[in-house]
């Protein structure tokens, strides 16, 4: 049997609004990774409200189940998690009054610290964590013995990992987006893209046409195909309509700019 009070890993904690603050017995900020800021249980109990600090140097772990008590009853997931630790761990009502803290001896075999199963958040820590121990047993009259629960901890983490794997496997495939392109139809992809682009009526409209044409030309299919300059020009004309401005359309580089009116290449200087 372990006595958590014998470990000199305690700090003071206070609640201001919805935030918790942790401090040394002298009132300075405490750190969960700095043993110099910790003290004995007796020293902290005289100064304020004790909070344990889980570390690699101690044999303990803690399970945090938030918002699992409603109308005096545990949620189904919380009941499943609490059950293996009954009579072997500190099982307490958390400081909020709506959660459960389970404290026992053991160390996690996985790096992960939190899971969500059927809406119930489950957190497990065994180092570098402030851990509030309320000494308010969930079950009145419980001896609150603190025993080695390594096998129980391993079983719970294995079960939690399995629940997460099941959740991923059952996740439904996303339905196709309305208006979204299918396959490698570049023309369709281009039209979907153009439908999302807002036209401008004056000022920078030529720049808008030019940059939009560049985006269309950059589209690639799965096999690396792309739209031709003529295809880009036709799509731009369909998108802009019959009152298109005269200005360069098409990418720079290997393809010369092409006027949207279908004329010969025009100057790359935009008209004012």
PDB file of N, CA, C and O in Angstrom, residues 93-133:
ATOM      1  N   UNK A  93     -14.430  12.623  -5.805  1.00  0.00           N
ATOM      2  CA  UNK A  93     -15.156  13.645  -6.553  1.00  0.00           C
ATOM      3  C   UNK A  93     -14.204  14.819  -6.742  1.00  0.00           C
ATOM      4  O   UNK A  93     -13.560  15.275  -5.796  1.00  0.00           O
ATOM      5  N   UNK A  94     -14.089  15.292  -7.968  1.00  0.00           N
ATOM      6  CA  UNK A  94     -13.158  16.377  -8.260  1.00  0.00           C
ATOM      7  C   UNK A  94     -13.632  17.692  -7.651  1.00  0.00           C
ATOM      8  O   UNK A  94     -14.754  17.798  -7.143  1.00  0.00           O
ATOM      9  N   UNK A  95     -12.757  18.715  -7.699  1.00  0.00           N
ATOM     10  CA  UNK A  95     -13.073  19.988  -7.068  1.00  0.00           C
ATOM     11  C   UNK A  95     -14.297  20.654  -7.690  1.00  0.00           C
ATOM     12  O   UNK A  95     -14.978  21.451  -7.041  1.00  0.00           O
ATOM     13  N   UNK A  96     -14.638  20.309  -8.933  1.00  0.00           N
ATOM     14  CA  UNK A  96     -15.806  20.901  -9.583  1.00  0.00           C
ATOM     15  C   UNK A  96     -17.113  20.305  -9.079  1.00  0.00           C
ATOM     16  O   UNK A  96     -18.180  20.903  -9.222  1.00  0.00           O
ATOM     17  N   UNK A  97     -17.018  19.092  -8.515  1.00  0.00           N
ATOM     18  CA  UNK A  97     -18.212  18.411  -8.039  1.00  0.00           C
ATOM     19  C   UNK A  97     -18.924  17.610  -9.107  1.00  0.00           C
ATOM     20  O   UNK A  97     -19.882  16.885  -8.819  1.00  0.00           O
ATOM     21  N   UNK A  98     -18.463  17.703 -10.343  1.00  0.00           N
ATOM     22  CA  UNK A  98     -19.123  16.978 -11.433  1.00  0.00           C
ATOM     23  C   UNK A  98     -18.202  15.978 -12.122  1.00  0.00           C
ATOM     24  O   UNK A  98     -18.593  15.348 -13.099  1.00  0.00           O
ATOM     25  N   UNK A  99     -16.971  15.846 -11.617  1.00  0.00           N
ATOM     26  CA  UNK A  99     -16.008  14.934 -12.224  1.00  0.00           C
ATOM     27  C   UNK A  99     -15.441  13.960 -11.217  1.00  0.00           C
ATOM     28  O   UNK A  99     -15.739  14.014 -10.020  1.00  0.00           O
ATOM     29  N   UNK A 100     -14.595  13.066 -11.716  1.00  0.00           N
ATOM     30  CA  UNK A 100     -13.974  12.033 -10.880  1.00  0.00           C
ATOM     31  C   UNK A 100     -12.470  12.048 -11.100  1.00  0.00           C
ATOM     32  O   UNK A 100     -11.986  12.173 -12.227  1.00  0.00           O
ATOM     33  N   UNK A 101     -11.714  11.909 -10.007  1.00  0.00           N
ATOM     34  CA  UNK A 101     -10.265  11.691 -10.060  1.00  0.00           C
ATOM     35  C   UNK A 101      -9.973  10.313  -9.475  1.00  0.00           C
ATOM     36  O   UNK A 101     -10.442   9.978  -8.388  1.00  0.00           O
ATOM     37  N   UNK A 102      -9.191   9.551 -10.212  1.00  0.00           N
ATOM     38  CA  UNK A 102      -8.732   8.242  -9.737  1.00  0.00           C
ATOM     39  C   UNK A 102      -7.219   8.319  -9.605  1.00  0.00           C
ATOM     40  O   UNK A 102      -6.525   8.644 -10.564  1.00  0.00           O
ATOM     41  N   UNK A 103      -6.704   8.015  -8.414  1.00  0.00           N
ATOM     42  CA  UNK A 103      -5.264   8.056  -8.175  1.00  0.00           C
ATOM     43  C   UNK A 103      -4.807   6.702  -7.659  1.00  0.00           C
ATOM     44  O   UNK A 103      -5.396   6.155  -6.730  1.00  0.00           O
ATOM     45  N   UNK A 104      -3.771   6.163  -8.274  1.00  0.00           N
ATOM     46  CA  UNK A 104      -3.252   4.854  -7.856  1.00  0.00           C
ATOM     47  C   UNK A 104      -1.807   4.735  -8.298  1.00  0.00           C
ATOM     48  O   UNK A 104      -1.247   5.655  -8.903  1.00  0.00           O
ATOM     49  N   UNK A 105      -1.198   3.576  -8.002  1.00  0.00           N
ATOM     50  CA  UNK A 105       0.190   3.323  -8.381  1.00  0.00           C
ATOM     51  C   UNK A 105       0.230   2.605  -9.727  1.00  0.00           C
ATOM     52  O   UNK A 105      -0.496   1.640  -9.954  1.00  0.00           O
ATOM     53  N   UNK A 106       1.101   3.108 -10.604  1.00  0.00           N
ATOM     54  CA  UNK A 106       1.248   2.539 -11.940  1.00  0.00           C
ATOM     55  C   UNK A 106       1.759   3.604 -12.886  1.00  0.00           C
ATOM     56  O   UNK A 106       1.703   4.803 -12.577  1.00  0.00           O
ATOM     57  N   UNK A 107       2.251   3.197 -14.024  1.00  0.00           N
ATOM     58  CA  UNK A 107       2.756   4.131 -15.021  1.00  0.00           C
ATOM     59  C   UNK A 107       2.198   3.754 -16.398  1.00  0.00           C
ATOM     60  O   UNK A 107       2.078   2.568 -16.727  1.00  0.00           O
ATOM     61  N   UNK A 108       1.889   4.780 -17.188  1.00  0.00           N
ATOM     62  CA  UNK A 108       1.313   4.552 -18.508  1.00  0.00           C
ATOM     63  C   UNK A 108       2.300   3.841 -19.430  1.00  0.00           C
ATOM     64  O   UNK A 108       3.494   4.091 -19.369  1.00  0.00           O
ATOM     65  N   UNK A 109       1.771   3.031 -20.315  1.00  0.00           N
ATOM     66  CA  UNK A 109       2.591   2.362 -21.325  1.00  0.00           C
ATOM     67  C   UNK A 109       2.457   3.034 -22.688  1.00  0.00           C
ATOM     68  O   UNK A 109       3.070   2.596 -23.665  1.00  0.00           O
ATOM     69  N   UNK A 110       1.655   4.109 -22.739  1.00  0.00           N
ATOM     70  CA  UNK A 110       1.464   4.850 -23.990  1.00  0.00           C
ATOM     71  C   UNK A 110       1.751   6.328 -23.721  1.00  0.00           C
ATOM     72  O   UNK A 110       1.616   6.804 -22.593  1.00  0.00           O
ATOM     73  N   UNK A 111       2.164   7.050 -24.766  1.00  0.00           N
ATOM     74  CA  UNK A 111       2.441   8.471 -24.614  1.00  0.00           C
ATOM     75  C   UNK A 111       1.170   9.302 -24.581  1.00  0.00           C
ATOM     76  O   UNK A 111       1.147  10.380 -23.986  1.00  0.00           O
ATOM     77  N   UNK A 112       0.158   8.809 -25.206  1.00  0.00           N
ATOM     78  CA  UNK A 112      -1.102   9.564 -25.287  1.00  0.00           C
ATOM     79  C   UNK A 112      -1.656   9.838 -23.892  1.00  0.00           C
ATOM     80  O   UNK A 112      -1.549   9.010 -22.990  1.00  0.00           O
ATOM     81  N   UNK A 113      -2.300  11.017 -23.734  1.00  0.00           N
ATOM     82  CA  UNK A 113      -2.810  11.414 -22.424  1.00  0.00           C
ATOM     83  C   UNK A 113      -4.319  11.619 -22.397  1.00  0.00           C
ATOM     84  O   UNK A 113      -4.903  11.697 -21.318  1.00  0.00           O
ATOM     85  N   UNK A 114      -4.975  11.717 -23.544  1.00  0.00           N
ATOM     86  CA  UNK A 114      -6.421  11.957 -23.509  1.00  0.00           C
ATOM     87  C   UNK A 114      -7.132  11.211 -24.631  1.00  0.00           C
ATOM     88  O   UNK A 114      -6.590  11.018 -25.723  1.00  0.00           O
ATOM     89  N   UNK A 115      -8.358  10.832 -24.321  1.00  0.00           N
ATOM     90  CA  UNK A 115      -9.225  10.117 -25.252  1.00  0.00           C
ATOM     91  C   UNK A 115     -10.643  10.654 -25.092  1.00  0.00           C
ATOM     92  O   UNK A 115     -10.971  11.242 -24.055  1.00  0.00           O
ATOM     93  N   UNK A 116     -11.480  10.421 -26.072  1.00  0.00           N
ATOM     94  CA  UNK A 116     -12.895  10.725 -25.965  1.00  0.00           C
ATOM     95  C   UNK A 116     -13.669   9.512 -26.451  1.00  0.00           C
ATOM     96  O   UNK A 116     -13.483   9.052 -27.583  1.00  0.00           O
ATOM     97  N   UNK A 117     -14.515   8.975 -25.565  1.00  0.00           N
ATOM     98  CA  UNK A 117     -15.286   7.782 -25.892  1.00  0.00           C
ATOM     99  C   UNK A 117     -16.762   8.091 -25.658  1.00  0.00           C
ATOM    100  O   UNK A 117     -17.164   8.409 -24.538  1.00  0.00           O
ATOM    101  N   UNK A 118     -17.544   8.019 -26.719  1.00  0.00           N
ATOM    102  CA  UNK A 118     -18.984   8.297 -26.633  1.00  0.00           C
ATOM    103  C   UNK A 118     -19.266   9.603 -25.909  1.00  0.00           C
ATOM    104  O   UNK A 118     -20.156   9.704 -25.066  1.00  0.00           O
ATOM    105  N   UNK A 119     -18.471  10.617 -26.207  1.00  0.00           N
ATOM    106  CA  UNK A 119     -18.678  11.934 -25.624  1.00  0.00           C
ATOM    107  C   UNK A 119     -18.014  12.152 -24.282  1.00  0.00           C
ATOM    108  O   UNK A 119     -17.991  13.278 -23.789  1.00  0.00           O
ATOM    109  N   UNK A 120     -17.476  11.114 -23.670  1.00  0.00           N
ATOM    110  CA  UNK A 120     -16.819  11.247 -22.372  1.00  0.00           C
ATOM    111  C   UNK A 120     -15.320  11.438 -22.564  1.00  0.00           C
ATOM    112  O   UNK A 120     -14.640  10.583 -23.136  1.00  0.00           O
ATOM    113  N   UNK A 121     -14.802  12.561 -22.082  1.00  0.00           N
ATOM    114  CA  UNK A 121     -13.371  12.825 -22.167  1.00  0.00           C
ATOM    115  C   UNK A 121     -12.664  12.107 -21.031  1.00  0.00           C
ATOM    116  O   UNK A 121     -13.088  12.170 -19.875  1.00  0.00           O
ATOM    117  N   UNK A 122     -11.571  11.423 -21.363  1.00  0.00           N
ATOM    118  CA  UNK A 122     -10.781  10.679 -20.383  1.00  0.00           C
ATOM    119  C   UNK A 122      -9.329  11.142 -20.491  1.00  0.00           C
ATOM    120  O   UNK A 122      -8.744  11.110 -21.579  1.00  0.00           O
ATOM    121  N   UNK A 123      -8.758  11.574 -19.369  1.00  0.00           N
ATOM    122  CA  UNK A 123      -7.362  12.011 -19.356  1.00  0.00           C
ATOM    123  C   UNK A 123      -6.592  11.178 -18.335  1.00  0.00           C
ATOM    124  O   UNK A 123      -7.083  10.935 -17.227  1.00  0.00           O
ATOM    125  N   UNK A 124      -5.389  10.760 -18.722  1.00  0.00           N
ATOM    126  CA  UNK A 124      -4.540   9.974 -17.816  1.00  0.00           C
ATOM    127  C   UNK A 124      -3.145  10.585 -17.820  1.00  0.00           C
ATOM    128  O   UNK A 124      -2.535  10.769 -18.877  1.00  0.00           O
ATOM    129  N   UNK A 125      -2.635  10.878 -16.606  1.00  0.00           N
ATOM    130  CA  UNK A 125      -1.317  11.504 -16.468  1.00  0.00           C
ATOM    131  C   UNK A 125      -0.486  10.733 -15.450  1.00  0.00           C
ATOM    132  O   UNK A 125      -1.026  10.119 -14.521  1.00  0.00           O
ATOM    133  N   UNK A 126       0.843  10.779 -15.633  1.00  0.00           N
ATOM    134  CA  UNK A 126       1.720  10.155 -14.645  1.00  0.00           C
ATOM    135  C   UNK A 126       3.014  10.947 -14.425  1.00  0.00           C
ATOM    136  O   UNK A 126       3.904  10.485 -13.711  1.00  0.00           O
ATOM    137  N   UNK A 127       3.102  12.151 -15.014  1.00  0.00           N
ATOM    138  CA  UNK A 127       4.292  12.979 -14.807  1.00  0.00           C
ATOM    139  C   UNK A 127       4.006  14.418 -15.211  1.00  0.00           C
ATOM    140  O   UNK A 127       3.093  14.693 -16.004  1.00  0.00           O
ATOM    141  N   UNK A 128       4.793  15.344 -14.630  1.00  0.00           N
ATOM    142  CA  UNK A 128       4.743  16.767 -14.974  1.00  0.00           C
ATOM    143  C   UNK A 128       3.310  17.300 -15.012  1.00  0.00           C
ATOM    144  O   UNK A 128       2.901  17.992 -15.940  1.00  0.00           O
ATOM    145  N   UNK A 129       2.536  16.974 -13.966  1.00  0.00           N
ATOM    146  CA  UNK A 129       1.137  17.386 -13.941  1.00  0.00           C
ATOM    147  C   UNK A 129       0.697  17.728 -12.516  1.00  0.00           C
ATOM    148  O   UNK A 129       0.908  16.952 -11.578  1.00  0.00           O
ATOM    149  N   UNK A 130       0.118  18.902 -12.358  1.00  0.00           N
ATOM    150  CA  UNK A 130      -0.516  19.225 -11.085  1.00  0.00           C
ATOM    151  C   UNK A 130      -1.758  18.345 -10.949  1.00  0.00           C
ATOM    152  O   UNK A 130      -2.575  18.245 -11.866  1.00  0.00           O
ATOM    153  N   UNK A 131      -1.886  17.717  -9.794  1.00  0.00           N
ATOM    154  CA  UNK A 131      -2.962  16.738  -9.611  1.00  0.00           C
ATOM    155  C   UNK A 131      -3.671  17.025  -8.282  1.00  0.00           C
ATOM    156  O   UNK A 131      -3.152  16.709  -7.210  1.00  0.00           O
ATOM    157  N   UNK A 132      -4.829  17.630  -8.365  1.00  0.00           N
ATOM    158  CA  UNK A 132      -5.575  18.003  -7.155  1.00  0.00           C
ATOM    159  C   UNK A 132      -6.207  16.765  -6.534  1.00  0.00           C
ATOM    160  O   UNK A 132      -6.958  16.037  -7.195  1.00  0.00           O
ATOM    161  N   UNK A 133      -5.882  16.545  -5.284  1.00  0.00           N
ATOM    162  CA  UNK A 133      -6.438  15.434  -4.509  1.00  0.00           C
ATOM    163  C   UNK A 133      -7.392  16.044  -3.488  1.00  0.00           C
ATOM    164  O   UNK A 133      -6.980  16.795  -2.612  1.00  0.00           O
TER     165      UNK A 133
END
